[in-house]
Short mmCIF file of C-alpha atoms (C1' of nucleotides) in Angstrom, two decimals:
data_model
loop_
_atom_site.label_atom_id
_atom_site.label_comp_id
_atom_site.label_asym_id
_atom_site.label_seq_id
_atom_site.Cartn_x
_atom_site.Cartn_y
_atom_site.Cartn_z
CA MET A 225 -5.90 46.75 -8.86
CA THR A 226 -8.26 44.92 -6.45
CA THR A 227 -6.59 41.34 -6.48
CA LEU A 228 -3.42 42.71 -4.98
CA GLN A 229 -4.83 43.60 -1.42
CA THR A 230 -7.94 41.41 -1.04
CA PRO A 231 -7.33 37.95 -0.02
CA ARG A 232 -8.74 35.99 -2.84
CA ARG A 233 -11.30 34.43 -1.17
CA ARG A 234 -11.42 31.85 -4.13
CA ASP A 235 -7.77 31.45 -5.15
CA ALA A 236 -7.21 28.21 -7.51
CA VAL A 237 -3.40 28.16 -6.90
CA LYS A 238 -3.80 28.16 -3.27
CA THR A 239 -6.58 25.40 -3.12
CA ARG A 240 -4.32 22.89 -5.98
CA ARG A 241 -1.29 23.62 -3.08
CA MET A 242 -3.71 22.72 -0.39
CA LEU A 243 -4.75 19.27 -2.42
CA LEU A 244 -0.87 18.81 -3.22
CA ASP A 245 0.32 19.10 0.24
CA ALA A 246 -2.83 16.48 1.54
CA ALA A 247 -2.13 14.40 -1.37
CA VAL A 248 2.02 13.85 -0.08
CA HIS A 249 0.93 13.62 3.25
CA ARG A 250 -1.70 10.64 2.99
CA PHE A 251 0.49 9.14 0.33
CA THR A 252 3.83 8.98 2.27
CA GLN A 253 2.03 7.51 5.47
CA HIS A 254 -0.59 5.30 4.17
CA GLY A 255 0.36 4.40 0.43
CA TYR A 256 -1.68 5.20 -2.85
CA ALA A 257 -4.26 2.24 -2.63
CA ALA A 258 -5.24 2.90 0.94
CA THR A 259 -5.53 6.53 0.12
CA THR A 260 -8.99 7.68 -1.06
CA VAL A 261 -9.68 11.06 -3.06
CA ARG A 262 -12.33 11.89 -0.31
CA ASP A 263 -9.49 11.78 2.20
CA ILE A 264 -7.17 14.08 0.36
CA ALA A 265 -10.15 16.51 -0.16
CA ASP A 266 -11.41 16.26 3.50
CA ASP A 267 -7.48 17.09 4.59
CA ALA A 268 -7.35 19.96 2.29
CA GLY A 269 -10.79 21.04 2.89
CA VAL A 270 -12.03 21.20 -0.25
CA ASN A 271 -14.53 19.54 -2.68
CA VAL A 272 -13.83 16.14 -4.10
CA ALA A 273 -14.52 16.98 -7.59
CA LEU A 274 -11.63 19.64 -7.38
CA ILE A 275 -9.25 16.69 -7.83
CA SER A 276 -10.18 15.63 -11.06
CA ARG A 277 -10.68 19.33 -12.45
CA TYR A 278 -6.89 20.29 -11.43
CA PHE A 279 -5.13 17.08 -11.34
CA ARG A 280 -7.25 15.04 -14.03
CA SER A 281 -7.18 12.18 -12.36
CA LYS A 282 -6.01 10.55 -8.94
CA GLU A 283 -3.02 8.99 -10.52
CA GLY A 284 -2.52 12.46 -11.97
CA LEU A 285 -2.33 14.14 -8.33
CA PHE A 286 0.02 11.34 -7.22
CA GLU A 287 2.15 11.97 -10.32
CA ALA A 288 2.37 15.37 -9.21
CA CYS A 289 3.09 14.69 -5.75
CA LEU A 290 5.91 12.72 -7.09
CA SER A 291 7.44 15.61 -9.08
CA HIS A 292 7.14 17.56 -6.30
CA SER A 293 9.12 15.62 -4.30
CA VAL A 294 11.55 15.19 -7.21
CA GLU A 295 12.33 18.88 -7.08
CA GLU A 296 12.21 18.88 -3.52
CA LEU A 297 14.96 16.31 -3.28
CA GLU A 298 16.54 18.30 -5.99
CA ARG A 299 16.71 21.26 -4.24
CA THR A 300 18.02 19.73 -1.06
CA ALA A 301 20.59 17.74 -2.94
CA ALA A 302 21.99 21.02 -4.89
CA ASP A 303 23.41 22.53 -1.58
CA VAL A 304 25.85 19.69 -0.10
CA PRO A 305 29.49 20.44 0.10
CA PRO A 306 31.34 18.02 -1.52
CA ASP A 307 33.53 16.99 0.94
CA ARG A 308 32.43 15.60 4.61
CA THR A 309 29.59 13.75 2.67
CA ALA A 310 29.21 10.78 5.08
CA GLU A 311 28.23 13.06 7.75
CA GLU A 312 25.88 15.52 5.74
CA ILE A 313 24.41 12.63 4.35
CA ALA A 314 23.62 11.34 7.95
CA ARG A 315 22.17 14.65 8.97
CA GLN A 316 19.80 14.98 6.22
CA MET A 317 18.59 11.19 6.54
CA ALA A 318 18.31 11.65 10.25
CA GLY A 319 16.32 15.16 9.70
CA PRO A 320 12.77 15.61 10.48
CA CYS A 321 10.90 12.97 8.64
CA ALA A 322 7.68 14.84 8.43
CA ARG A 323 9.44 17.05 5.83
CA GLY A 324 12.55 16.55 4.13
CA VAL A 325 14.63 13.86 2.79
CA PRO A 326 13.49 10.98 4.56
CA HIS A 327 9.70 11.91 3.78
CA ASN A 328 10.31 12.09 0.26
CA LEU A 329 11.99 8.70 0.24
CA VAL A 330 9.11 7.30 1.65
CA LEU A 331 7.08 8.50 -1.08
CA LEU A 332 9.22 6.90 -3.56
CA LEU A 333 8.79 3.52 -2.27
CA ARG A 334 5.15 4.10 -3.37
CA LYS A 335 3.65 2.53 -5.92
CA SER A 336 0.73 3.51 -7.59
CA GLY A 337 0.18 1.38 -10.78
CA ASP A 338 0.38 3.77 -12.99
CA GLU A 339 3.25 3.33 -15.60
CA ALA A 340 3.89 7.28 -15.98
CA ALA A 341 4.23 7.77 -12.10
CA ASP A 342 6.53 4.84 -11.75
CA ARG A 343 8.51 6.06 -14.59
CA ILE A 344 9.16 9.35 -12.74
CA ARG A 345 9.85 7.25 -9.65
CA LEU A 346 12.37 4.91 -10.72
CA ASP A 347 13.98 7.62 -12.54
CA LEU A 348 14.49 9.86 -9.52
CA LEU A 349 15.84 6.63 -7.42
CA ARG A 350 18.28 5.94 -10.21
CA SER A 351 19.48 9.96 -10.92
CA TYR A 352 19.82 9.68 -6.72
CA SER A 353 21.60 6.90 -6.25
CA GLU A 354 24.14 7.83 -9.30
CA ARG A 355 24.56 11.50 -7.55
CA LEU A 356 24.93 9.72 -4.65
CA ALA A 357 27.72 7.22 -5.96
CA ALA A 358 29.82 10.08 -7.43
CA ALA A 359 29.94 12.35 -4.45
CA THR A 360 31.21 9.63 -2.45
CA GLY A 361 34.01 8.93 -5.11
CA HIS A 362 32.50 5.21 -4.95
CA GLN A 363 32.45 3.57 -8.28
CA GLU A 364 29.98 0.44 -7.67
CA LEU A 365 26.44 1.66 -8.14
CA LEU A 366 24.93 -1.06 -5.94
CA ARG A 367 26.19 0.02 -3.12
CA ALA A 368 24.84 3.72 -3.29
CA GLN A 369 21.78 2.05 -4.16
CA VAL A 370 21.52 -0.39 -1.45
CA MET A 371 22.32 2.94 0.82
CA ILE A 372 19.28 4.24 -0.33
CA ALA A 373 17.11 1.53 0.09
CA ALA A 374 18.13 1.28 3.75
CA ALA A 375 17.96 4.73 4.36
CA ALA A 376 14.18 4.36 3.05
CA GLY A 377 13.45 1.57 5.11
CA ILE A 378 14.96 3.20 8.10
CA ALA A 379 12.76 6.33 7.20
CA LEU A 380 9.65 3.85 6.63
CA LEU A 381 9.75 2.51 10.35
CA HIS A 382 10.96 5.92 12.15
CA ALA A 383 8.09 7.94 10.59
CA LYS A 384 5.42 4.76 12.35
CA THR A 385 4.95 5.78 15.71
CA ASP A 386 4.65 2.14 17.03
CA MET A 387 8.01 0.42 16.98
CA THR A 388 10.43 2.38 19.84
CA PRO A 389 12.86 3.38 20.54
CA LEU A 390 13.11 3.74 16.77
CA ALA A 391 9.89 5.47 16.21
CA THR A 392 11.09 7.98 19.32
CA ALA A 393 14.66 8.35 18.26
CA THR A 394 15.66 11.79 17.80
CA GLU A 395 17.79 13.34 14.99
CA THR A 396 20.95 12.98 17.56
CA ASP A 397 20.18 9.42 18.73
CA LEU A 398 20.06 8.54 14.57
CA PHE A 399 23.29 10.72 13.50
CA GLY A 400 25.52 8.36 15.12
CA PRO A 401 24.40 4.65 13.37
CA LEU A 402 23.70 6.41 10.11
CA CYS A 403 26.83 7.93 9.73
CA ASP A 404 28.55 4.47 10.69
CA MET A 405 26.38 2.78 8.09
CA ILE A 406 26.84 5.48 5.56
CA GLU A 407 30.88 5.10 6.03
CA SER A 408 30.51 1.07 6.02
CA LEU A 409 28.65 1.33 2.59
CA LEU A 410 30.04 4.23 0.29
CA ILE A 411 33.47 5.15 2.27
CA LYS A 412 36.59 2.86 0.66
CA THR A 413 38.52 1.70 3.56
CA ASP A 414 40.78 -0.87 1.80
CA MET B 43 -7.36 -45.80 4.52
CA THR B 44 -8.48 -44.59 1.11
CA THR B 45 -7.46 -41.22 1.94
CA LEU B 46 -3.71 -41.83 1.54
CA GLN B 47 -3.35 -43.22 -2.15
CA THR B 48 -6.08 -40.69 -3.94
CA PRO B 49 -5.42 -37.36 -4.38
CA ARG B 50 -8.60 -35.65 -2.68
CA ARG B 51 -9.87 -33.88 -5.56
CA ARG B 52 -11.26 -31.59 -2.38
CA ASP B 53 -8.80 -31.06 0.19
CA ALA B 54 -9.42 -28.42 2.95
CA VAL B 55 -6.25 -28.26 4.16
CA LYS B 56 -5.06 -27.96 0.60
CA THR B 57 -6.99 -25.17 -1.02
CA ARG B 58 -6.25 -23.57 2.70
CA ARG B 59 -2.75 -23.43 2.25
CA MET B 60 -2.85 -22.44 -1.39
CA LEU B 61 -5.06 -19.70 -0.41
CA LEU B 62 -2.57 -18.58 2.27
CA ASP B 63 0.47 -18.55 -0.36
CA ALA B 64 -1.10 -16.77 -2.98
CA ALA B 65 -2.16 -14.47 -0.26
CA VAL B 66 1.33 -13.72 1.12
CA HIS B 67 2.57 -13.35 -2.12
CA ARG B 68 -0.16 -10.66 -3.00
CA PHE B 69 0.13 -8.95 0.04
CA THR B 70 3.91 -8.42 0.35
CA GLN B 71 4.43 -7.70 -3.37
CA HIS B 72 1.43 -5.02 -3.22
CA GLY B 73 0.45 -4.53 -0.12
CA TYR B 74 -3.12 -4.77 1.98
CA ALA B 75 -4.82 -2.02 0.34
CA ALA B 76 -4.04 -2.51 -3.01
CA THR B 77 -4.58 -6.27 -3.12
CA THR B 78 -8.33 -7.60 -3.61
CA VAL B 79 -9.63 -11.17 -2.11
CA ARG B 80 -10.61 -11.98 -5.85
CA ASP B 81 -6.44 -11.68 -6.86
CA ILE B 82 -5.90 -14.15 -4.31
CA ALA B 83 -8.50 -16.38 -5.41
CA ASP B 84 -7.55 -16.51 -8.75
CA ASP B 85 -4.36 -17.09 -8.20
CA ALA B 86 -5.43 -19.89 -5.88
CA GLY B 87 -7.47 -21.20 -8.56
CA VAL B 88 -10.18 -21.73 -5.90
CA ASN B 89 -13.74 -19.48 -5.64
CA VAL B 90 -13.77 -16.14 -3.56
CA ALA B 91 -16.18 -17.41 -1.08
CA LEU B 92 -13.86 -19.84 0.13
CA ILE B 93 -11.53 -16.97 2.04
CA SER B 94 -14.26 -15.64 4.06
CA ARG B 95 -14.91 -19.50 5.05
CA TYR B 96 -11.39 -20.65 6.09
CA PHE B 97 -10.38 -16.99 7.06
CA ARG B 98 -13.26 -15.07 8.33
CA SER B 99 -12.71 -11.64 6.39
CA LYS B 100 -9.73 -10.81 4.33
CA GLU B 101 -8.51 -9.04 7.59
CA GLY B 102 -8.26 -12.47 9.31
CA LEU B 103 -6.17 -14.07 6.08
CA PHE B 104 -3.76 -10.93 6.78
CA GLU B 105 -3.55 -12.24 10.26
CA ALA B 106 -2.75 -15.76 8.98
CA CYS B 107 -0.19 -14.38 6.81
CA LEU B 108 1.66 -12.53 9.13
CA SER B 109 1.38 -15.42 11.93
CA HIS B 110 2.94 -17.83 9.06
CA SER B 111 5.74 -15.41 8.28
CA VAL B 112 6.37 -15.12 11.70
CA GLU B 113 6.57 -18.99 12.46
CA GLU B 114 9.10 -19.49 9.43
CA LEU B 115 11.31 -16.12 10.93
CA GLU B 116 11.20 -17.87 14.12
CA ARG B 117 12.25 -21.14 12.77
CA THR B 118 15.37 -19.72 10.56
CA ALA B 119 16.25 -17.77 13.53
CA ALA B 120 16.54 -20.66 15.33
CA ASP B 121 19.07 -22.83 13.35
CA VAL B 122 21.64 -19.68 13.71
CA PRO B 123 25.01 -20.46 15.32
CA PRO B 124 26.01 -18.01 17.97
CA ASP B 125 29.24 -17.01 16.94
CA ARG B 126 30.18 -15.39 13.44
CA THR B 127 26.65 -13.45 13.54
CA ALA B 128 27.58 -10.85 11.08
CA GLU B 129 28.19 -13.07 8.21
CA GLU B 130 25.36 -15.36 9.04
CA ILE B 131 23.09 -12.56 9.29
CA ALA B 132 24.41 -11.29 5.83
CA ARG B 133 23.47 -14.34 4.21
CA GLN B 134 20.04 -14.77 5.36
CA MET B 135 19.40 -11.54 4.13
CA ALA B 136 20.89 -11.42 1.07
CA GLY B 137 19.20 -15.37 0.31
CA PRO B 138 16.62 -15.54 -2.17
CA CYS B 139 13.92 -12.63 -1.72
CA ALA B 140 11.11 -14.84 -3.00
CA ARG B 141 11.13 -17.18 0.01
CA GLY B 142 13.04 -16.12 3.21
CA VAL B 143 13.89 -13.84 5.88
CA PRO B 144 13.55 -11.04 3.30
CA HIS B 145 10.62 -11.76 2.21
CA ASN B 146 9.28 -12.31 5.45
CA LEU B 147 10.24 -8.99 6.54
CA VAL B 148 8.74 -6.85 3.69
CA LEU B 149 5.42 -8.31 4.62
CA LEU B 150 6.00 -7.48 8.04
CA LEU B 151 6.27 -3.97 6.65
CA ARG B 152 2.67 -3.87 5.42
CA LYS B 153 -0.21 -2.22 7.21
CA SER B 154 -3.63 -3.66 7.05
CA GLY B 155 -5.31 -1.16 9.47
CA ASP B 156 -6.66 -3.98 11.71
CA GLU B 157 -5.62 -3.46 15.07
CA ALA B 158 -4.94 -7.16 16.31
CA ALA B 159 -2.58 -7.98 13.18
CA ASP B 160 -0.83 -4.41 13.61
CA ARG B 161 -0.16 -5.59 17.43
CA ILE B 162 1.18 -9.18 15.61
CA ARG B 163 3.42 -7.36 13.42
CA LEU B 164 4.84 -4.93 16.19
CA ASP B 165 5.72 -7.87 18.56
CA LEU B 166 7.52 -9.77 15.88
CA LEU B 167 9.55 -6.94 14.83
CA ARG B 168 10.11 -5.93 18.82
CA SER B 169 11.30 -9.32 19.52
CA TYR B 170 13.57 -9.61 16.59
CA SER B 171 15.30 -6.98 17.03
CA GLU B 172 15.75 -7.83 20.54
CA ARG B 173 16.78 -10.85 19.77
CA LEU B 174 19.68 -9.35 17.10
CA ALA B 175 20.71 -7.16 19.60
CA ALA B 176 21.20 -10.23 21.83
CA ALA B 177 23.07 -11.95 19.69
CA THR B 178 25.20 -9.47 18.72
CA GLY B 179 26.11 -8.76 22.05
CA HIS B 180 25.28 -5.24 21.44
CA GLN B 181 23.27 -3.13 24.40
CA GLU B 182 21.63 -0.70 22.42
CA LEU B 183 18.37 -2.01 20.78
CA LEU B 184 18.06 1.14 18.60
CA ARG B 185 20.81 0.15 16.58
CA ALA B 186 19.30 -3.67 16.04
CA GLN B 187 15.91 -1.89 15.04
CA VAL B 188 18.06 0.49 12.74
CA MET B 189 19.20 -2.79 11.16
CA ILE B 190 16.14 -4.12 10.65
CA ALA B 191 14.54 -1.29 8.69
CA ALA B 192 17.62 -0.89 6.82
CA ALA B 193 17.32 -4.70 5.66
CA ALA B 194 13.54 -4.32 5.38
CA GLY B 195 13.94 -1.69 2.94
CA ILE B 196 16.81 -2.99 0.90
CA ALA B 197 14.75 -6.36 0.66
CA LEU B 198 11.68 -4.38 -0.70
CA LEU B 199 13.73 -2.55 -3.47
CA HIS B 200 15.67 -5.75 -3.95
CA ALA B 201 12.66 -7.56 -4.83
CA LYS B 202 10.97 -4.74 -7.05
CA THR B 203 12.49 -5.38 -11.02
CA ASP B 204 13.15 -2.26 -11.86
CA MET B 205 15.86 -0.02 -10.21
CA THR B 206 18.73 -2.30 -11.39
CA PRO B 207 21.95 -2.97 -10.34
CA LEU B 208 19.90 -3.52 -7.09
CA ALA B 209 17.10 -5.68 -8.64
CA THR B 210 19.32 -7.76 -10.44
CA ALA B 211 21.79 -8.15 -7.65
CA THR B 212 22.64 -11.90 -6.88
CA GLU B 213 23.07 -13.46 -3.51
CA THR B 214 26.58 -13.03 -3.48
CA ASP B 215 26.62 -9.56 -4.73
CA LEU B 216 24.71 -8.46 -1.97
CA PHE B 217 26.55 -10.46 0.93
CA GLY B 218 29.26 -8.17 0.61
CA PRO B 219 27.76 -4.66 1.27
CA LEU B 220 25.36 -6.54 3.82
CA CYS B 221 28.36 -7.29 5.70
CA ASP B 222 29.94 -4.18 6.17
CA MET B 223 26.56 -2.80 6.93
CA ILE B 224 25.78 -4.99 9.91
CA GLU B 225 29.35 -5.25 11.49
CA SER B 226 29.14 -1.35 11.47
CA LEU B 227 25.83 -1.18 13.03
CA LEU B 228 25.81 -4.03 15.41
CA ILE B 229 29.61 -5.19 16.11
CA LYS B 230 31.09 -2.99 18.93
CA THR B 231 34.17 -1.17 17.48
CA ASP B 232 34.88 1.10 20.32
"C1'" DA C 105 -28.87 46.02 -15.86
"C1'" DC C 106 -27.03 42.28 -18.36
"C1'" DA C 107 -24.09 38.39 -19.93
"C1'" DC C 108 -19.79 36.50 -18.85
"C1'" DC C 109 -16.27 33.20 -16.66
"C1'" DG C 110 -13.27 31.51 -12.89
"C1'" DG C 111 -13.92 28.76 -9.06
"C1'" DG C 112 -16.83 25.70 -6.26
"C1'" DT C 113 -20.33 22.57 -4.81
"C1'" DC C 114 -23.72 19.07 -5.40
"C1'" DA C 115 -25.42 14.62 -6.47
"C1'" DA C 116 -25.51 11.07 -9.25
"C1'" DC C 117 -22.88 7.51 -12.19
"C1'" DA C 118 -21.08 2.97 -12.91
"C1'" DA C 119 -17.12 -0.01 -11.48
"C1'" DC C 120 -15.35 -2.68 -8.03
"C1'" DT C 121 -14.84 -3.73 -3.34
"C1'" DG C 122 -15.73 -7.55 0.86
"C1'" DT C 123 -19.10 -10.54 2.38
"C1'" DT C 124 -23.09 -13.74 2.38
"C1'" DT C 125 -26.62 -16.68 0.93
"C1'" DA C 126 -28.74 -20.07 -1.03
"C1'" DC C 127 -27.69 -24.03 -4.03
"C1'" DA C 128 -24.86 -27.95 -5.93
"C1'" DT C 129 -21.32 -31.59 -5.98
"C1'" DC C 130 -18.27 -34.82 -3.70
"C1'" DA C 131 -16.60 -38.38 -0.29
"C1'" DC C 132 -17.98 -41.33 3.13
"C1'" DT C 133 -21.16 -43.81 6.59
"C1'" DG C 134 -24.86 -46.60 7.89
"C1'" DC D 142 -27.97 -47.15 -2.17
"C1'" DA D 143 -29.97 -43.27 1.12
"C1'" DG D 144 -28.48 -39.62 3.60
"C1'" DT D 145 -25.55 -36.55 5.39
"C1'" DG D 146 -21.83 -33.49 6.04
"C1'" DA D 147 -17.75 -31.44 4.36
"C1'" DT D 148 -16.28 -29.01 0.23
"C1'" DG D 149 -17.14 -26.14 -3.53
"C1'" DT D 150 -19.99 -22.64 -6.85
"C1'" DA D 151 -22.51 -18.94 -8.18
"C1'" DA D 152 -24.87 -14.87 -7.63
"C1'" DA D 153 -26.49 -11.14 -5.02
"C1'" DC D 154 -25.61 -7.78 -1.29
"C1'" DA D 155 -24.76 -3.08 0.36
"C1'" DG D 156 -20.76 -0.14 0.73
"C1'" DT D 157 -17.07 2.15 -1.27
"C1'" DT D 158 -14.63 4.07 -4.97
"C1'" DG D 159 -13.31 7.80 -8.73
"C1'" DT D 160 -15.26 10.38 -11.93
"C1'" DT D 161 -18.81 13.20 -14.40
"C1'" DG D 162 -22.13 16.41 -15.43
"C1'" DA D 163 -25.23 19.90 -14.18
"C1'" DC D 164 -25.39 23.97 -11.22
"C1'" DC D 165 -24.86 27.59 -8.07
"C1'" DC D 166 -21.74 32.27 -6.77
"C1'" DG D 167 -19.25 36.29 -7.03
"C1'" DG D 168 -16.93 39.09 -9.35
"C1'" DT D 169 -15.88 41.97 -14.12
"C1'" DG D 170 -16.73 44.53 -18.30
"C1'" DT D 171 -19.84 46.30 -21.06
#
DNA sequence: ACACCGGGTCAACAACTGTTTACATCACTG
DNA sequence: CAGTGATGTAAACAGTTGTTGACCCGGTGT
């Protein structure tokens, strides 16, 4: 009964989570190829060898990051009210880019070269676009995918700190343009 | 006067251009870090050492690719008629992604880690967004940049061959959605 | 006391990276 | 035709990468 009160100086699940968090950050920010396992380990403050131990390989870690992002996206997409979809989508898209939908979308753009990881990536993008098309009552899957691609691009450049005013735009700054864009792409007007 | 009729088996400018073309393709498709100089040299069918000879380094080659893209974008942007901007922009954006505006936009998303290259990248993105804002008579620079980011994201996923129907969409398929998006973002409707 | 085992560290490995150096080959000039 | 500079080649370099195997440490049961 000692395990419950002691902070467990050596905690496997905790270090595993720290590695996962650091990896998600690095992969989304710099991409797969530009990220080294030593970078991730240093960010997490643990030894490099633990990546191979807990995730089998760098690609295994990337897959775990994708799955993590998938879960997060599924969760945020679950509690969206069926009406007022344009404003709701815009609110999510304009949200905090460090954590949230944009952050996950950018990670979904990253490619590892690993086939299994790419399948996960593609599956989520497809299901997400299908859900988006269904939620807005729009029949064309193409417009939903254009919408996702546009949102991902915006999130990518929004997260970068170089192109102002986009880089320094606040949530309220982005809400207006995003609403207009979503309506024009997804809401039928004819 | 012999140089004009002989094919010049050893032609410096020709091999330099082949290296540049191969590099642009690789960098846009896979990004900077995921591309090796040997990949580029093999694609161009020349020796690896010539990259260092003609471009000083991998980063120098990347800078040359950016400058090349900048020139191409400036050229295509020069002959755009001042009116009917929405349709004209949509036509350019929907155009062939293997060569043209989308292709160049994707390259502009790529980061090398080199400071000089990033400055070139940022400068062009800024000037392009300013020109876009001016051409459409829209005051807000933010909306123009959102527009560019969206277009870049769309081009990125359009070039990838995995997410259908976006990946297999033709120029005419994309024209409609893009027109709607551009109008909603850039054309004043108040 | 002892062995055991989950958790963590360390050093080393082989493969790959960008770059350079020394050498070969071609085209052209005197 | 000799020679000279431009063009291309091959091999090797030093550094980095992902990965692995041997080892350590602290707690637990016996």
